[in-house]
CSV table of C-alpha atoms (C1' of nucleotides) in Angstrom, one decimal:
chain,number,residue,atom,x,y,z
A,266,UNK,CA,23.0,234.6,109.9
A,267,UNK,CA,21.7,231.2,108.7
A,268,UNK,CA,23.6,228.1,109.8
A,269,UNK,CA,26.5,227.1,107.6
A,270,UNK,CA,28.1,223.7,106.9
A,271,UNK,CA,31.6,222.5,106.5
A,272,UNK,CA,33.6,219.4,105.9
A,273,UNK,CA,36.7,218.7,108.0
A,274,UNK,CA,39.3,216.1,106.8
A,275,UNK,CA,41.2,214.1,109.4
A,276,UNK,CA,43.4,211.0,109.2
A,277,UNK,CA,41.8,208.7,111.7
A,278,UNK,CA,45.2,207.3,112.7
A,279,UNK,CA,46.0,210.9,113.9
A,280,UNK,CA,42.6,212.0,115.2
A,281,UNK,CA,39.4,210.1,114.5
A,282,UNK,CA,35.8,210.9,115.1
A,283,UNK,CA,36.0,208.4,118.0
A,284,UNK,CA,38.9,210.4,119.4
A,285,UNK,CA,36.7,213.5,119.3
A,286,UNK,CA,33.9,211.7,121.0
A,287,UNK,CA,36.1,210.6,123.8
A,288,UNK,CA,37.8,213.9,124.3
A,289,UNK,CA,37.1,216.0,127.4
A,290,UNK,CA,33.7,217.7,126.8
A,291,UNK,CA,33.7,215.9,123.5
A,292,UNK,CA,35.5,219.0,122.3
A,293,UNK,CA,38.9,219.7,120.7
A,294,UNK,CA,40.8,222.7,119.4
A,295,UNK,CA,41.2,222.2,115.6
A,296,UNK,CA,44.7,223.5,115.4
A,297,UNK,CA,47.6,222.9,112.9
A,298,UNK,CA,45.9,224.2,109.8
A,299,UNK,CA,48.7,225.8,107.8
A,300,UNK,CA,47.0,226.8,104.5
A,301,UNK,CA,45.9,230.3,103.8
A,302,UNK,CA,42.6,229.4,102.1
A,303,UNK,CA,41.6,227.2,105.0
A,304,UNK,CA,42.8,229.8,107.5
A,305,UNK,CA,40.5,232.4,105.9
A,306,UNK,CA,37.5,230.1,106.4
A,307,UNK,CA,38.5,229.3,110.0
A,308,UNK,CA,39.1,233.0,110.8
A,309,UNK,CA,36.4,234.7,108.8
A,310,UNK,CA,33.5,232.4,108.0
A,311,UNK,CA,32.9,229.8,110.7
A,312,UNK,CA,30.4,230.5,113.4
A,313,UNK,CA,29.2,228.8,116.5
A,314,UNK,CA,26.5,226.3,115.7
A,315,UNK,CA,27.8,225.6,112.1
A,316,UNK,CA,27.5,221.9,111.2
A,317,UNK,CA,30.6,219.9,110.3
A,318,UNK,CA,30.9,216.6,108.3
A,319,UNK,CA,33.8,214.6,109.8
A,320,UNK,CA,35.7,212.9,107.0
A,321,UNK,CA,38.2,210.2,107.5
A,322,UNK,CA,41.0,210.5,104.8
A,323,UNK,CA,43.9,208.3,104.0
A,324,UNK,CA,42.2,205.1,105.1
A,325,UNK,CA,40.4,202.3,103.5
A,326,UNK,CA,37.5,203.0,103.1
A,327,UNK,CA,37.5,206.7,103.2
A,328,UNK,CA,34.2,207.8,104.8
A,329,UNK,CA,32.2,210.7,106.2
A,330,UNK,CA,32.0,209.1,109.7
A,331,UNK,CA,29.6,211.5,111.4
A,332,UNK,CA,29.1,215.1,112.4
A,333,UNK,CA,30.4,217.7,114.7
A,334,UNK,CA,29.5,221.3,115.7
A,335,UNK,CA,31.6,224.5,115.7
A,336,UNK,CA,31.4,225.6,119.4
A,337,UNK,CA,34.0,228.4,119.2
A,338,UNK,CA,34.5,230.6,116.2
A,339,UNK,CA,38.0,231.4,114.8
A,340,UNK,CA,40.7,232.4,117.2
A,341,UNK,CA,44.5,232.5,117.0
A,342,UNK,CA,45.9,229.0,116.9
A,343,UNK,CA,47.9,228.7,120.2
A,344,UNK,CA,50.3,226.1,118.7
A,345,UNK,CA,51.9,228.6,116.4
A,346,UNK,CA,53.4,230.4,119.4
A,347,UNK,CA,54.7,227.3,121.2
A,348,UNK,CA,58.3,226.8,120.3
A,349,UNK,CA,58.1,223.1,121.4
A,350,UNK,CA,55.1,222.4,119.3
A,351,UNK,CA,55.4,220.8,115.9
A,352,UNK,CA,53.1,223.5,114.5
A,353,UNK,CA,55.3,226.3,115.8
A,354,UNK,CA,55.7,229.1,113.4
A,355,UNK,CA,58.5,231.5,114.3
A,356,UNK,CA,57.4,233.9,111.6
A,357,UNK,CA,53.9,234.5,113.0
A,358,UNK,CA,53.8,237.9,114.8
A,359,UNK,CA,51.9,237.6,118.1
A,360,UNK,CA,50.1,240.9,117.5
A,361,UNK,CA,49.0,239.7,114.1
A,362,UNK,CA,48.7,235.9,114.3
A,363,UNK,CA,49.0,234.1,111.0
A,364,UNK,CA,47.1,231.0,111.9
A,365,UNK,CA,43.6,230.4,113.3
A,366,UNK,CA,41.8,227.5,114.9
A,367,UNK,CA,38.2,226.7,115.9
A,368,UNK,CA,36.7,224.5,118.6
A,369,UNK,CA,34.8,221.4,117.4
A,370,UNK,CA,32.4,219.3,119.5
A,371,UNK,CA,31.3,215.8,118.7
A,372,UNK,CA,27.7,215.6,117.5
A,373,UNK,CA,26.9,212.2,116.0
A,374,UNK,CA,28.3,209.0,114.5
A,375,UNK,CA,26.6,207.8,111.4
A,376,UNK,CA,24.8,204.5,111.6
A,377,UNK,CA,26.2,203.9,108.1
A,378,UNK,CA,29.5,205.7,107.4
A,379,UNK,CA,29.2,207.3,103.9
A,380,UNK,CA,32.0,206.0,101.8
A,381,UNK,CA,33.7,208.1,99.1
A,382,UNK,CA,32.4,205.7,96.5
A,383,UNK,CA,28.9,206.2,97.8
A,384,UNK,CA,29.3,209.9,97.5
A,385,UNK,CA,30.5,209.6,93.9
A,386,UNK,CA,27.3,207.6,93.1
A,387,UNK,CA,25.0,210.5,94.0
A,388,UNK,CA,24.5,212.7,91.0
A,389,UNK,CA,23.6,215.8,93.1
A,390,UNK,CA,26.9,215.6,94.9
A,391,UNK,CA,29.1,215.7,91.8
A,392,UNK,CA,30.0,219.3,92.4
A,393,UNK,CA,31.3,218.6,95.9
A,394,UNK,CA,34.7,220.1,96.5
A,395,UNK,CA,35.8,216.9,98.2
A,396,UNK,CA,35.3,215.0,95.0
A,397,UNK,CA,37.1,217.3,92.7
A,398,UNK,CA,40.4,216.1,91.4
A,399,UNK,CA,43.4,217.5,93.2
A,400,UNK,CA,41.2,219.0,95.9
A,401,UNK,CA,43.4,219.2,99.0
A,402,UNK,CA,41.7,221.8,101.2
A,403,UNK,CA,41.4,220.3,104.7
A,404,UNK,CA,38.5,222.3,105.8
A,405,UNK,CA,36.0,223.2,103.1
A,406,UNK,CA,32.5,224.5,102.6
A,407,UNK,CA,29.5,222.3,102.1
A,408,UNK,CA,26.1,223.4,100.9
A,409,UNK,CA,22.9,222.9,102.9
A,410,UNK,CA,21.7,220.5,100.2
A,411,UNK,CA,24.9,218.5,100.3
A,412,UNK,CA,24.7,218.4,104.1
A,413,UNK,CA,21.1,217.1,104.1
A,414,UNK,CA,21.9,214.5,101.4
A,415,UNK,CA,24.9,213.1,103.2
A,416,UNK,CA,23.3,213.1,106.7
A,417,UNK,CA,20.3,211.2,105.2
A,418,UNK,CA,22.7,208.6,103.8
A,419,UNK,CA,24.6,208.3,107.0
A,420,UNK,CA,21.5,208.0,109.2
A,421,UNK,CA,20.1,205.1,107.2
A,422,UNK,CA,20.1,201.9,109.1
A,423,UNK,CA,22.7,199.5,107.8
B,160,DG,C1',54.1,203.0,98.5
B,161,DC,C1',53.5,205.9,94.4
B,162,DC,C1',52.9,210.0,92.4
B,163,DA,C1',49.8,213.9,90.5
B,164,DA,C1',48.3,218.1,92.1
B,165,DC,C1',48.9,221.8,94.6
B,166,DG,C1',51.0,225.6,97.6
B,167,DT,C1',55.2,227.8,99.0
B,168,DT,C1',59.9,229.4,98.6
B,169,DG,C1',63.6,231.8,96.9
B,170,DG,C1',66.9,233.0,93.0
B,171,DC,C1',67.0,236.0,89.5
C,79,DG,C1',57.1,239.5,89.5
C,80,DC,C1',58.2,235.2,87.3
C,81,DC,C1',58.8,230.5,87.7
C,82,DA,C1',61.7,226.3,88.8
C,83,DA,C1',62.5,223.6,92.7
C,84,DC,C1',60.9,221.8,96.6
C,85,DG,C1',57.8,219.8,100.2
C,86,DT,C1',53.2,218.2,101.3
C,87,DT,C1',48.7,216.3,100.7
C,88,DG,C1',45.9,212.6,100.0
C,89,DG,C1',43.6,209.5,96.4
C,90,DC,C1',44.7,205.5,94.3
DNA sequence: GCCAACGTTGGC
DNA sequence: GCCAACGTTGGC
């Protein structure tokens, strides 16, 4: 199975790339995804070693801030069973969990964060899911070519 | 802060 | 099974 690539959105006020970098083992459980399309990707498609573009949303400027790596493939999201947790889902049967998570480890911070505007200016990126109008999927696939293009932009010296 | 786009819910 | 109402996401 060849390596695959993804883009994860996060509001940096909630959990930034820096927060990931300073987490224990630079790793976190990516929980709280409550959308079926995203769930299917987490549960069925993501594999250890896949590359992740870490995107900061709802901030000025919005950027791809760096990269991370999938270090644990999809497993039932523990927060759905915790009644005290804000992501608790009373309707999720423990023997057939509704929601899934992966573990993400920090990999790199771009020398030059790649702004949304910069992405829009690259003709070969015009098909990116992120740039499509109304696209709200919080974890989404990225092609190898998109991955290479964005990493090249990000790793340029400022 | 606004609101368009989207996903989910629930009445019928 | 349709679809209006509602809640949320996230760019602007």
